[in-house]
């Protein structure tokens, strides 16, 4: 059995990160047309839309057992507000991929309608969903028919007892049924995202990979990031990419995939010579911020240029005229919203700063941002 190390990080060293000043006073202003570019030359083509901060699981690395103070429904964007912002992103700002997330996006009652409206846009974006798969068994076929292209299902272990410890719910069977339904509906490639927690499921990685190989799911491990609501992340207590690879190497032979990774966060490895692969998303130990092409819209209408941003741009205020002028309906208002979005992304910092001495975890946790 063998394994290999990960490639070099692409983010430039010594540049300002999230812990640094928000924007230089001498920085030029954002462009007034075209896509979402930033001062480091990155272009955001991939929009993560959070539909809700609520969830029906309580993963220990994400949420406390008692849940969180959910956003009041009046704060959450309406379906028509969401549709307007997604349309602006696609038709005015060059966004090419829409991923619905949360919280748990399948709790959003009008998700099928939203997917259909997104699929009707020109140019039609790629549409995907990140979900814990509870309820996917019932919804997969309708989502596919509405235009959903693929799903990423979060599943950290196939050991029922460890699943319960990790998610604080006894729902492994529902997740497995959801996964099977996604595959059957053609929401492929079905990807599985796994986070390992020391002392809970860190020994389950080879078994999870074997399960994914057996079912034709593409597994990717994500290093745990400091985004949990309880601020419990510790630099010396998360499972690193190197440790994940070493654990998998006890059962499988992994060889690096030669593809150019581009903006894809996962570094891929052939498993036992292929054709199956496994991915590692080493957000902490091998950051890939230099190639990031993401922009994020929270369920309450805030644009975030990064998971780790300390600032947000309030598009909901512009949509509704809360403490500012409300934008008009139609093309003129769309242009104002698009420009606010461009300005938000223009200020994107070069890196997340997790490894900087002054790193501060953002106020919002993962489920309230949209992972
Ligand atoms: N509820 C859905 C789910 O779990 O797939 C969508 C939202 S969840 C916040 C999106 C992704 O973020 C999941 O794959 C989850 O494992 C990941 N995630 C949550 N907290 C994380 C953390 N602290 N570090 C790394 N990934 C995390
Ligand atoms: Fe819910 Fe997803 Fe967070 Fe787990 S990771 S608690 S499923 S939002």
Short mmCIF file of C-alpha atoms and ligand atoms in Angstrom, two decimals:
data_model
loop_
_atom_site.label_atom_id
_atom_site.label_comp_id
_atom_site.label_asym_id
_atom_site.label_seq_id
_atom_site.Cartn_x
_atom_site.Cartn_y
_atom_site.Cartn_z
CA UNK A 1 0.00 0.00 0.00
CA UNK A 2 1.28 3.47 -0.72
CA UNK A 3 0.30 7.09 -0.60
CA UNK A 4 1.72 10.42 -1.68
CA UNK A 5 1.88 13.97 -0.38
CA UNK A 6 -0.27 16.85 -1.53
CA UNK A 7 0.78 19.50 -4.04
CA UNK A 8 1.97 23.00 -3.24
CA UNK A 9 -0.55 25.56 -1.99
CA UNK A 10 -1.45 28.14 -4.61
CA UNK A 11 -2.19 31.13 -2.37
CA UNK A 12 0.57 33.69 -2.33
CA UNK A 13 2.42 34.01 0.96
CA UNK A 14 2.73 37.32 2.79
CA UNK A 15 -0.40 38.91 1.40
CA UNK A 16 -3.28 40.29 3.45
CA UNK A 17 -5.78 37.68 4.57
CA UNK A 18 -9.10 37.77 6.42
CA UNK A 19 -7.39 38.89 9.62
CA UNK A 20 -5.91 41.94 7.85
CA UNK A 21 -7.43 45.29 6.89
CA UNK A 22 -10.59 45.05 4.79
CA UNK A 23 -9.40 47.11 1.82
CA UNK A 24 -6.54 49.41 0.95
CA UNK A 25 -7.49 53.08 0.80
CA UNK A 26 -5.52 53.43 -2.41
CA UNK A 27 -7.15 50.44 -4.12
CA UNK A 28 -8.83 51.28 -7.43
CA UNK A 29 -12.61 51.08 -7.58
CA UNK A 30 -14.40 47.95 -8.77
CA UNK A 31 -15.12 47.70 -12.51
CA UNK A 32 -18.60 48.87 -13.45
CA UNK A 33 -19.37 46.07 -15.90
CA UNK A 34 -18.54 42.46 -16.53
CA UNK A 35 -17.98 39.55 -14.16
CA UNK A 36 -17.11 39.36 -10.47
CA UNK A 37 -13.37 40.02 -10.45
CA UNK A 38 -11.16 40.88 -7.49
CA UNK A 39 -7.96 42.82 -7.13
CA UNK A 40 -5.94 39.57 -7.25
CA UNK A 41 -7.29 38.66 -10.69
CA UNK A 42 -9.67 35.90 -9.60
CA UNK A 43 -13.07 35.66 -11.26
CA UNK A 44 -16.04 34.29 -9.28
CA UNK A 45 -18.14 32.00 -11.47
CA UNK A 46 -19.50 29.70 -8.77
CA UNK A 47 -22.34 30.98 -6.56
CA UNK A 48 -23.26 29.23 -3.32
CA UNK A 49 -26.84 30.09 -2.36
CA UNK A 50 -27.88 29.31 1.21
CA UNK A 51 -31.62 28.69 1.38
CA UNK A 52 -31.97 28.40 5.16
CA UNK A 53 -29.85 28.28 8.30
CA UNK A 54 -32.05 25.55 9.79
CA UNK A 55 -31.11 21.89 9.87
CA UNK A 56 -32.46 18.53 10.96
CA UNK A 57 -29.05 17.16 11.99
CA UNK A 58 -26.66 18.51 14.60
CA UNK A 59 -23.18 17.59 13.32
CA UNK A 60 -20.73 18.22 16.13
CA UNK A 61 -18.28 20.13 13.88
CA UNK A 62 -21.07 22.46 12.74
CA UNK A 63 -23.88 23.03 15.26
CA UNK A 64 -24.53 22.72 18.98
CA UNK A 65 -26.92 19.99 20.20
CA UNK A 66 -29.66 22.54 20.95
CA UNK A 67 -29.41 24.15 17.50
CA UNK A 68 -28.93 27.88 16.99
CA UNK A 69 -31.07 31.02 17.16
CA UNK A 70 -32.57 30.60 13.69
CA UNK A 71 -33.01 33.61 11.44
CA UNK A 72 -36.56 34.98 11.73
CA UNK A 73 -38.53 34.21 8.57
CA UNK A 74 -38.92 37.95 7.89
CA UNK A 75 -35.12 38.15 7.58
CA UNK A 76 -34.88 35.36 5.03
CA UNK A 77 -35.07 36.21 1.32
CA UNK A 78 -38.33 35.34 -0.38
CA UNK A 79 -38.31 32.99 -3.36
CA UNK A 80 -38.82 35.90 -5.76
CA UNK A 81 -35.96 37.87 -4.16
CA UNK A 82 -33.73 34.80 -4.51
CA UNK A 83 -34.77 34.33 -8.12
CA UNK A 84 -33.96 37.95 -8.89
CA UNK A 85 -30.48 37.76 -7.36
CA UNK A 86 -29.69 34.44 -9.06
CA UNK A 87 -30.84 35.87 -12.39
CA UNK A 88 -28.59 38.92 -11.91
CA UNK A 89 -25.65 36.66 -11.03
CA UNK A 90 -26.10 34.57 -14.15
CA UNK A 91 -27.14 37.15 -16.72
CA UNK A 92 -25.14 40.21 -15.58
CA UNK A 93 -22.22 38.85 -13.54
CA UNK A 94 -21.03 35.80 -15.45
CA UNK A 95 -21.86 33.19 -12.78
CA UNK A 96 -21.85 29.73 -14.39
CA UNK A 97 -22.60 27.40 -11.49
CA UNK A 98 -25.31 27.65 -8.83
CA UNK A 99 -25.05 25.41 -5.77
CA UNK A 100 -27.92 25.39 -3.29
CA UNK A 101 -26.88 24.79 0.30
CA UNK A 102 -27.70 25.77 3.87
CA UNK A 103 -28.37 24.78 6.74
CA UNK A 104 -30.26 21.97 5.10
CA UNK A 105 -31.54 23.13 1.68
CA UNK A 106 -34.09 20.30 1.40
CA UNK A 107 -35.98 21.98 4.28
CA UNK A 108 -36.72 24.85 1.89
CA UNK A 109 -40.26 24.06 0.75
CA UNK A 110 -39.99 25.74 -2.67
CA UNK A 111 -36.64 24.29 -3.67
CA UNK A 112 -37.98 22.47 -6.74
CA UNK A 113 -39.56 25.68 -8.04
CA UNK A 114 -36.30 27.55 -7.45
CA UNK A 115 -34.29 24.92 -9.30
CA UNK A 116 -36.72 25.10 -12.24
CA UNK A 117 -36.48 28.90 -12.40
CA UNK A 118 -32.68 28.68 -12.29
CA UNK A 119 -32.62 26.06 -15.04
CA UNK A 120 -34.68 28.37 -17.27
CA UNK A 121 -32.00 31.09 -17.23
CA UNK A 122 -29.91 31.88 -20.31
CA UNK A 123 -27.12 30.84 -20.32
CA UNK A 124 -28.28 27.89 -18.29
CA UNK A 125 -25.98 27.46 -15.28
CA UNK A 126 -24.84 24.14 -13.84
CA UNK A 127 -27.10 23.47 -10.85
CA UNK A 128 -26.06 21.38 -7.86
CA UNK A 129 -27.09 20.80 -4.27
CA UNK A 130 -25.15 20.14 -1.06
CA UNK A 131 -27.37 18.20 1.31
CA UNK A 132 -27.43 15.80 4.22
CA UNK A 133 -29.85 13.75 2.05
CA UNK A 134 -32.65 13.50 4.64
CA UNK A 135 -35.81 13.52 2.51
CA UNK A 136 -33.85 13.19 -0.74
CA UNK A 137 -35.42 9.80 -1.34
CA UNK A 138 -38.79 11.52 -1.86
CA UNK A 139 -37.47 14.56 -3.75
CA UNK A 140 -34.66 13.32 -6.00
CA UNK A 141 -36.75 12.54 -9.09
CA UNK A 142 -38.67 15.85 -8.96
CA UNK A 143 -35.46 17.83 -8.46
CA UNK A 144 -33.88 16.09 -11.44
CA UNK A 145 -36.95 16.82 -13.56
CA UNK A 146 -36.79 20.48 -12.49
CA UNK A 147 -33.20 20.74 -13.75
CA UNK A 148 -30.91 19.81 -10.87
CA UNK A 149 -27.71 18.34 -12.34
CA UNK A 150 -25.95 16.75 -9.37
CA UNK A 151 -25.75 16.41 -5.62
CA UNK A 152 -23.05 16.39 -2.97
CA UNK A 153 -24.22 14.37 0.01
CA UNK A 154 -22.57 14.82 3.39
CA UNK A 155 -21.89 11.44 4.99
CA UNK A 156 -19.05 11.13 7.48
CA UNK A 157 -19.27 7.44 8.36
CA UNK A 158 -21.27 4.32 7.51
CA UNK A 159 -20.93 3.08 11.08
CA UNK A 160 -24.42 3.61 12.59
CA UNK A 161 -23.18 4.23 16.14
CA UNK A 162 -20.55 6.75 15.02
CA UNK A 163 -23.10 8.42 12.70
CA UNK A 164 -25.35 8.95 15.71
CA UNK A 165 -22.51 10.32 17.84
CA UNK A 166 -21.49 12.68 15.07
CA UNK A 167 -24.87 13.98 13.92
CA UNK A 168 -26.73 13.45 17.23
CA UNK A 169 -29.54 11.81 15.22
CA UNK A 170 -30.29 8.19 14.32
CA UNK A 171 -30.79 8.80 10.59
CA UNK A 172 -28.08 6.84 8.76
CA UNK A 173 -30.63 4.63 6.96
CA UNK A 174 -32.43 7.73 5.58
CA UNK A 175 -29.17 9.18 4.27
CA UNK A 176 -28.29 5.91 2.53
CA UNK A 177 -31.75 5.80 0.94
CA UNK A 178 -31.35 9.42 -0.18
CA UNK A 179 -28.00 8.61 -1.77
CA UNK A 180 -29.45 5.62 -3.63
CA UNK A 181 -32.38 7.74 -4.86
CA UNK A 182 -30.02 10.45 -6.13
CA UNK A 183 -28.06 7.88 -8.08
CA UNK A 184 -31.21 6.31 -9.49
CA UNK A 185 -32.58 9.72 -10.52
CA UNK A 186 -29.37 10.46 -12.46
CA UNK A 187 -28.11 13.25 -10.18
CA UNK A 188 -24.63 12.12 -11.08
CA UNK A 189 -21.80 12.00 -10.38
CA UNK A 190 -23.07 11.57 -6.81
CA UNK A 191 -20.36 13.00 -4.59
CA UNK A 192 -20.01 12.24 -0.90
CA UNK A 193 -18.41 14.81 1.44
CA UNK A 194 -16.90 13.57 4.67
CA UNK A 195 -15.40 15.40 7.64
CA UNK A 196 -13.40 13.34 10.14
CA UNK A 197 -13.56 14.06 13.84
CA UNK A 198 -10.78 12.78 16.12
CA UNK A 199 -12.07 10.09 18.45
CA UNK A 200 -15.41 9.73 16.62
CA UNK A 201 -15.03 8.65 12.99
CA UNK A 202 -11.34 9.15 12.21
CA UNK A 203 -10.84 5.39 11.92
CA UNK A 204 -13.82 4.96 9.58
CA UNK A 205 -12.23 6.47 6.45
CA UNK A 206 -11.25 3.21 4.66
CA UNK A 207 -14.68 1.65 5.32
CA UNK A 208 -16.40 4.78 3.97
CA UNK A 209 -14.23 4.73 0.86
CA UNK A 210 -15.03 1.05 0.29
CA UNK A 211 -18.76 1.83 0.63
CA UNK A 212 -18.47 4.65 -1.94
CA UNK A 213 -16.48 2.46 -4.34
CA UNK A 214 -19.12 -0.28 -4.03
CA UNK A 215 -21.94 2.16 -4.87
CA UNK A 216 -20.22 4.32 -7.49
CA UNK A 217 -20.14 7.49 -5.33
CA UNK A 218 -17.20 9.88 -5.54
CA UNK A 219 -15.82 10.42 -2.02
CA UNK A 220 -14.06 13.59 -0.91
CA UNK A 221 -12.68 14.20 2.57
CA UNK A 222 -12.78 17.78 3.83
CA UNK A 223 -10.43 18.97 6.55
CA UNK A 224 -12.41 20.34 9.45
CA UNK A 225 -12.34 24.15 9.46
CA UNK A 226 -12.79 26.64 12.30
CA UNK A 227 -16.41 27.40 11.43
CA UNK A 228 -18.36 25.55 14.12
CA UNK A 229 -20.83 27.58 16.16
CA UNK A 230 -19.24 26.52 19.44
CA UNK A 231 -15.72 27.60 18.41
CA UNK A 232 -14.42 24.17 19.37
CA UNK A 233 -11.92 23.78 16.50
CA UNK A 234 -8.33 23.30 17.70
CA UNK A 235 -5.29 23.52 15.48
CA UNK A 236 -3.84 20.40 17.13
CA UNK A 237 -7.12 18.44 17.10
CA UNK A 238 -8.34 18.10 13.56
CA UNK A 239 -7.61 15.29 11.12
CA UNK A 240 -5.20 16.57 8.47
CA UNK A 241 -5.08 15.61 4.80
CA UNK A 242 -1.79 13.77 5.39
CA UNK A 243 -3.38 11.73 8.19
CA UNK A 244 -6.39 10.90 5.99
CA UNK A 245 -4.13 9.73 3.18
CA UNK A 246 -2.05 7.64 5.59
CA UNK A 247 -5.19 6.02 6.98
CA UNK A 248 -6.53 5.20 3.47
CA UNK A 249 -3.12 3.88 2.42
CA UNK A 250 -3.46 1.02 4.91
CA UNK A 251 -6.13 -0.47 2.65
CA UNK A 252 -5.77 1.20 -0.78
CA UNK A 253 -3.03 2.29 -3.14
CA UNK A 254 -3.44 5.96 -3.99
CA UNK A 255 -1.72 7.69 -6.89
CA UNK A 256 -2.10 11.39 -7.74
CA UNK A 257 -4.45 12.28 -10.58
CA UNK A 258 -2.58 14.22 -13.22
CA UNK A 259 -5.46 16.55 -14.16
CA UNK A 260 -5.06 20.30 -13.82
CA UNK A 261 -7.06 21.11 -10.70
CA UNK A 262 -8.11 24.65 -11.71
CA UNK A 263 -10.57 26.08 -9.21
CA UNK A 264 -11.66 22.63 -7.96
CA UNK A 265 -10.90 22.41 -4.24
CA UNK A 266 -10.33 18.64 -4.17
CA UNK A 267 -6.96 17.12 -4.94
CA UNK A 268 -7.82 13.76 -6.51
CA UNK A 269 -6.12 10.38 -6.27
CA UNK A 270 -6.67 7.20 -8.27
CA UNK A 271 -7.75 4.37 -5.99
CA UNK A 272 -5.95 1.09 -6.71
CA UNK A 273 -5.06 2.30 -10.21
CA UNK A 274 -8.54 3.66 -11.06
CA UNK A 275 -11.00 4.24 -12.55
CA UNK A 276 -12.38 5.32 -9.15
CA UNK A 277 -10.88 8.34 -7.41
CA UNK A 278 -10.92 9.84 -3.93
CA UNK A 279 -10.55 13.57 -3.26
CA UNK A 280 -8.99 15.47 -0.40
CA UNK A 281 -10.02 19.05 0.31
CA UNK A 282 -7.16 20.31 2.44
CA UNK A 283 -8.57 23.75 3.16
CA UNK A 284 -6.45 24.21 6.28
CA UNK A 285 -3.11 22.54 5.59
CA UNK A 286 -2.89 23.24 1.83
CA UNK A 287 -5.10 26.29 1.16
CA UNK A 288 -6.24 26.85 -2.42
CA UNK A 289 -7.51 30.42 -2.01
CA UNK A 290 -5.40 31.64 -4.94
CA UNK A 291 -7.66 29.67 -7.30
CA UNK A 292 -10.97 30.34 -5.52
CA UNK A 293 -13.90 31.14 -7.84
CA UNK A 294 -16.69 31.30 -5.23
CA UNK A 295 -19.14 33.98 -4.22
CA UNK A 296 -21.73 33.37 -1.50
CA UNK A 297 -25.27 34.56 -0.83
CA UNK A 298 -26.59 33.89 2.68
CA UNK A 299 -30.24 33.05 3.35
CA UNK A 300 -30.73 36.58 4.71
CA UNK A 301 -29.36 38.24 1.59
CA UNK A 302 -25.73 39.01 2.46
CA UNK A 303 -22.91 38.62 -0.04
CA UNK A 304 -19.76 37.07 1.38
CA UNK A 305 -16.64 36.88 -0.75
CA UNK A 306 -15.20 34.10 1.45
CA UNK A 307 -16.36 31.61 4.10
CA UNK A 308 -14.02 33.44 6.47
CA UNK A 309 -15.00 37.03 5.62
CA UNK A 310 -15.56 39.43 8.48
CA UNK A 311 -17.56 41.79 6.27
CA UNK A 312 -20.74 41.30 4.26
CA UNK A 313 -22.65 43.30 1.67
CA UNK A 314 -26.34 43.64 2.42
CA UNK A 315 -28.30 43.05 -0.80
CA UNK A 316 -31.51 42.45 1.16
CA UNK A 317 -31.38 46.06 2.41
CA UNK A 318 -31.14 47.26 -1.19
CA UNK A 319 -33.97 44.93 -2.27
CA UNK A 320 -36.28 46.08 0.53
CA UNK A 321 -35.07 49.62 1.24
CA UNK A 322 -34.12 48.82 4.84
CA UNK A 323 -32.14 51.89 6.03
CA UNK A 324 -31.18 52.79 2.44
CA UNK A 325 -32.87 53.56 -0.84
CA UNK A 326 -34.80 50.61 -2.21
CA UNK A 327 -33.69 49.65 -5.71
CA UNK A 328 -36.31 49.90 -8.41
CA UNK A 329 -37.82 46.86 -10.08
CA UNK A 330 -36.44 46.18 -13.55
CA UNK A 331 -33.14 46.75 -15.31
CA UNK A 332 -32.13 49.91 -13.45
CA UNK A 333 -32.44 48.25 -10.04
CA UNK A 334 -30.77 45.09 -11.32
CA UNK A 335 -27.77 47.17 -12.35
CA UNK A 336 -27.50 48.70 -8.85
CA UNK A 337 -27.63 45.24 -7.23
CA UNK A 338 -25.05 43.90 -9.69
CA UNK A 339 -22.70 46.78 -8.94
CA UNK A 340 -23.01 46.25 -5.17
CA UNK A 341 -22.14 42.59 -5.77
CA UNK A 342 -19.12 43.54 -7.94
CA UNK A 343 -17.88 45.92 -5.23
CA UNK A 344 -18.24 43.18 -2.58
CA UNK A 345 -16.18 40.71 -4.59
CA UNK A 346 -13.61 43.31 -5.67
CA UNK A 347 -12.56 43.59 -2.01
CA UNK A 348 -12.03 39.82 -1.63
CA UNK A 349 -8.86 39.16 0.34
CA UNK A 350 -6.20 36.78 -1.00
CA UNK A 351 -6.59 34.06 1.63
CA UNK A 352 -8.67 32.79 4.52
CA UNK A 353 -5.94 33.45 7.06
CA UNK A 354 -6.58 30.33 9.18
CA UNK A 355 -2.85 29.84 9.52
CA UNK A 356 -2.09 33.49 10.40
CA UNK A 357 -1.19 34.24 14.04
CA UNK A 358 -3.99 36.85 14.26
CA UNK A 359 -6.69 34.59 12.80
CA UNK A 360 -10.19 35.26 14.12
CA UNK A 361 -13.07 32.90 13.39
CA UNK A 362 -15.91 34.73 11.62
CA UNK A 363 -19.01 35.60 13.60
CA UNK A 364 -21.30 33.40 11.48
CA UNK A 365 -20.87 29.66 11.66
CA UNK A 366 -20.90 27.28 8.67
CA UNK A 367 -24.64 26.54 8.74
CA UNK A 368 -25.53 30.25 8.77
CA UNK A 369 -23.15 31.04 5.92
CA UNK A 370 -23.86 28.11 3.63
CA UNK A 371 -21.08 25.58 3.20
N1 LIG B 1 -26.66 20.50 5.49
C1 LIG B 1 -26.02 20.29 4.26
C2 LIG B 1 -24.92 19.28 4.36
O1 LIG B 1 -24.53 18.94 5.47
O2 LIG B 1 -24.45 18.84 3.30
C3 LIG B 1 -25.48 21.57 3.62
C4 LIG B 1 -24.81 22.54 4.53
S1 LIG B 1 -23.33 21.99 5.30
C5 LIG B 1 -22.88 23.43 6.22
C6 LIG B 1 -22.22 21.96 3.91
C7 LIG B 1 -20.93 21.21 4.09
O3 LIG B 1 -20.16 21.85 5.07
C8 LIG B 1 -21.10 19.77 4.55
O4 LIG B 1 -20.44 18.91 3.64
C9 LIG B 1 -20.44 19.73 5.90
O5 LIG B 1 -19.80 18.51 6.15
C10 LIG B 1 -19.45 20.87 5.78
N2 LIG B 1 -19.04 21.42 7.06
C11 LIG B 1 -19.82 21.87 8.08
N3 LIG B 1 -19.06 22.33 9.08
C12 LIG B 1 -17.77 22.17 8.70
C13 LIG B 1 -16.52 22.46 9.31
N4 LIG B 1 -16.43 23.00 10.51
N5 LIG B 1 -15.41 22.17 8.60
C14 LIG B 1 -15.46 21.62 7.37
N6 LIG B 1 -16.61 21.33 6.75
C15 LIG B 1 -17.75 21.59 7.41
FE1 LIG B 2 -26.74 20.34 9.31
FE2 LIG B 2 -25.06 20.19 7.29
FE3 LIG B 2 -24.34 21.46 9.59
FE4 LIG B 2 -24.64 18.81 9.59
S1 LIG B 2 -23.12 19.99 8.39
S2 LIG B 2 -25.48 20.25 11.11
S3 LIG B 2 -26.26 18.50 8.14
S4 LIG B 2 -25.89 22.10 8.16
#
